[in-house]
Amino acid sequence: NDNTNPSEVLTYLGEQIKDYSSIDIKPEAIKRVLKRLKKMAQANMECPCCARAFLENDEINAFQSRILELSDESVSELMVTQDGVATARDAIERYEKWRKTISENIHEHIEFTRIVAEIKETEALLAGEGQAELKEVEAELKLEEEKLADKREMSNELQGLL
């Protein structure tokens, strides 16, 4: 869009880079955190995230089952496949390239915007001057037409006397 402010685009690109950067978390790191959560849950008999106590063995078994599920790279929504990581890296690279291009050329956009505003201002000024000049010329024309009409009348009178 021609009306989009480059600083807004830079903000958007920064957000996208940040979002895609979070995808690059290694599965091993996720597994380590999940393993610690599982140990904490067993030791304290409560959910380490919300501190809700497990009252029955079914609850602890459901929690442990869910942790195992989250640790399994093939089914976990926490684990990102290598294809996903590659896609994220490609996206980050493209967004950073765009951000660099926009950052390097933002001064040209500012100059372009200034020139366009200056042209519009000049056109408005010239149009205003042109209207004033046109009215002045029209007034002169009317005056000259009146003088011409008077001279024609005088010419007709003089021809009538001859």
Short mmCIF file of C-alpha atoms in Angstrom, two decimals:
data_model
loop_
_atom_site.label_atom_id
_atom_site.label_comp_id
_atom_site.label_asym_id
_atom_site.label_seq_id
_atom_site.Cartn_x
_atom_site.Cartn_y
_atom_site.Cartn_z
CA ASN A 1 0.00 0.00 0.00
CA ASP A 2 1.42 3.38 -0.99
CA ASN A 3 0.09 5.05 2.16
CA THR A 4 1.80 2.66 4.58
CA ASN A 5 4.28 4.32 6.89
CA PRO A 6 7.72 2.63 6.70
CA SER A 7 8.08 2.73 10.49
CA GLU A 8 4.88 0.66 10.79
CA VAL A 9 6.33 -1.85 8.34
CA LEU A 10 9.56 -1.99 10.36
CA THR A 11 7.54 -2.64 13.54
CA TYR A 12 5.61 -5.43 11.82
CA LEU A 13 8.82 -7.02 10.51
CA GLY A 14 10.36 -6.88 13.98
CA GLU A 15 7.31 -8.66 15.43
CA GLN A 16 7.47 -11.35 12.76
CA ILE A 17 11.18 -11.93 13.36
CA LYS A 18 10.51 -12.22 17.10
CA ASP A 19 7.66 -14.70 16.51
CA TYR A 20 9.71 -16.89 14.17
CA SER A 21 12.75 -16.72 16.48
CA SER A 22 10.80 -18.46 19.25
CA ILE A 23 10.31 -21.47 16.96
CA ASP A 24 14.02 -22.21 17.04
CA ILE A 25 13.91 -23.70 20.56
CA LYS A 26 15.70 -27.04 20.57
CA PRO A 27 13.62 -30.15 21.39
CA GLU A 28 16.25 -31.17 23.95
CA ALA A 29 15.63 -27.98 25.92
CA ILE A 30 11.88 -28.62 25.91
CA LYS A 31 12.43 -32.22 27.06
CA ARG A 32 14.66 -31.05 29.92
CA VAL A 33 12.01 -28.62 31.15
CA LEU A 34 9.26 -31.22 30.86
CA LYS A 35 11.38 -33.78 32.74
CA ARG A 36 11.92 -31.28 35.59
CA LEU A 37 8.18 -30.55 35.70
CA LYS A 38 7.44 -34.27 35.88
CA LYS A 39 9.90 -34.77 38.78
CA MET A 40 8.47 -31.76 40.62
CA ALA A 41 4.96 -33.13 40.21
CA GLN A 42 5.98 -36.54 41.60
CA ALA A 43 7.86 -35.06 44.53
CA ASN A 44 5.15 -32.60 45.60
CA MET A 45 2.08 -34.47 44.36
CA GLU A 46 0.86 -31.27 42.70
CA CYS A 47 0.99 -29.60 39.31
CA PRO A 48 4.17 -27.49 39.20
CA CYS A 49 2.51 -24.97 36.93
CA CYS A 50 -0.66 -24.15 38.86
CA ALA A 51 0.21 -25.74 42.26
CA ARG A 52 -3.06 -27.73 42.23
CA ALA A 53 -2.71 -30.82 44.38
CA PHE A 54 -3.24 -34.25 42.84
CA LEU A 55 -5.86 -35.93 45.00
CA GLU A 56 -5.96 -39.24 43.19
CA ASN A 57 -3.46 -41.42 41.36
CA ASP A 58 -5.50 -40.95 38.17
CA GLU A 59 -4.69 -37.26 38.20
CA ILE A 60 -0.93 -37.84 38.55
CA ASN A 61 -1.07 -40.54 35.88
CA ALA A 62 -2.96 -38.18 33.52
CA PHE A 63 -0.38 -35.46 34.19
CA GLN A 64 2.55 -37.81 33.56
CA SER A 65 0.87 -39.14 30.43
CA ARG A 66 0.43 -35.60 29.13
CA ILE A 67 4.07 -34.78 29.90
CA LEU A 68 5.17 -37.88 27.98
CA GLU A 69 2.97 -36.85 25.08
CA LEU A 70 4.48 -33.36 25.07
CA SER A 71 7.98 -34.89 25.17
CA ASP A 72 7.32 -37.07 22.11
CA GLU A 73 8.61 -35.20 19.06
CA SER A 74 6.25 -37.04 16.70
CA VAL A 75 3.02 -35.84 18.38
CA SER A 76 3.93 -32.88 20.59
CA GLU A 77 2.68 -29.45 19.64
CA LEU A 78 5.66 -28.05 21.56
CA MET A 79 8.23 -29.74 19.36
CA VAL A 80 8.97 -28.16 16.03
CA THR A 81 10.20 -30.40 13.25
CA GLN A 82 13.45 -29.64 11.45
CA ASP A 83 11.38 -28.59 8.43
CA GLY A 84 9.57 -26.12 10.65
CA VAL A 85 12.84 -24.78 11.97
CA ALA A 86 14.23 -24.42 8.43
CA THR A 87 11.05 -22.63 7.34
CA ALA A 88 11.30 -20.31 10.33
CA ARG A 89 14.96 -19.54 9.59
CA ASP A 90 14.11 -18.79 5.95
CA ALA A 91 11.30 -16.49 7.06
CA ILE A 92 13.58 -14.71 9.53
CA GLU A 93 16.18 -14.25 6.81
CA ARG A 94 13.61 -12.76 4.42
CA TYR A 95 12.13 -10.47 7.10
CA GLU A 96 15.59 -9.26 8.13
CA LYS A 97 16.46 -8.57 4.50
CA TRP A 98 13.27 -6.52 4.10
CA ARG A 99 13.93 -4.70 7.38
CA LYS A 100 17.48 -3.84 6.28
CA THR A 101 16.27 -2.60 2.86
CA ILE A 102 13.56 -0.43 4.40
CA SER A 103 15.92 0.93 7.08
CA GLU A 104 18.53 1.83 4.48
CA ASN A 105 15.99 3.60 2.25
CA ILE A 106 13.67 5.24 4.78
CA HIS A 107 15.37 8.62 4.23
CA GLU A 108 14.42 8.41 0.54
CA HIS A 109 10.78 7.83 1.49
CA ILE A 110 10.89 10.83 3.81
CA GLU A 111 12.40 12.96 1.02
CA PHE A 112 9.79 11.68 -1.46
CA THR A 113 6.97 12.52 0.96
CA ARG A 114 8.40 16.00 1.49
CA ILE A 115 8.71 16.63 -2.24
CA VAL A 116 5.16 15.44 -2.95
CA ALA A 117 3.83 17.76 -0.23
CA GLU A 118 5.90 20.63 -1.63
CA ILE A 119 4.59 20.00 -5.16
CA LYS A 120 0.99 19.99 -3.93
CA GLU A 121 1.59 23.20 -2.02
CA THR A 122 3.19 24.85 -5.08
CA GLU A 123 0.35 23.69 -7.35
CA ALA A 124 -2.20 25.15 -4.94
CA LEU A 125 -0.26 28.41 -4.76
CA LEU A 126 0.03 28.61 -8.55
CA ALA A 127 -3.62 27.77 -9.00
CA GLY A 128 -4.51 30.57 -6.57
CA GLU A 129 -2.19 33.03 -8.34
CA GLY A 130 -3.54 31.92 -11.69
CA GLN A 131 -7.12 32.58 -10.58
CA ALA A 132 -6.19 36.04 -9.32
CA GLU A 133 -4.31 36.81 -12.54
CA LEU A 134 -7.22 35.50 -14.62
CA LYS A 135 -9.66 37.80 -12.77
CA GLU A 136 -7.30 40.73 -13.33
CA VAL A 137 -7.07 39.96 -17.05
CA GLU A 138 -10.86 39.55 -17.29
CA ALA A 139 -11.34 42.94 -15.57
CA GLU A 140 -8.90 44.56 -18.03
CA LEU A 141 -10.69 42.86 -20.95
CA LYS A 142 -14.06 44.17 -19.77
CA LEU A 143 -12.63 47.70 -19.44
CA GLU A 144 -11.08 47.52 -22.90
CA GLU A 145 -14.34 46.15 -24.37
CA GLU A 146 -16.19 49.13 -22.85
CA LYS A 147 -13.61 51.54 -24.34
CA LEU A 148 -13.98 49.76 -27.71
CA ALA A 149 -17.76 50.06 -27.54
CA ASP A 150 -17.42 53.80 -26.77
CA LYS A 151 -15.03 54.28 -29.69
CA ARG A 152 -17.34 52.38 -32.05
CA GLU A 153 -20.20 54.56 -30.95
CA MET A 154 -18.12 57.66 -31.53
CA SER A 155 -17.00 56.27 -34.90
CA ASN A 156 -20.62 55.67 -35.88
CA GLU A 157 -21.55 59.22 -34.87
CA LEU A 158 -18.65 60.66 -36.86
CA GLN A 159 -19.63 58.59 -39.90
CA GLY A 160 -23.17 59.86 -39.52
CA LEU A 161 -21.95 63.47 -39.60
CA LEU A 162 -20.08 62.90 -42.82
#
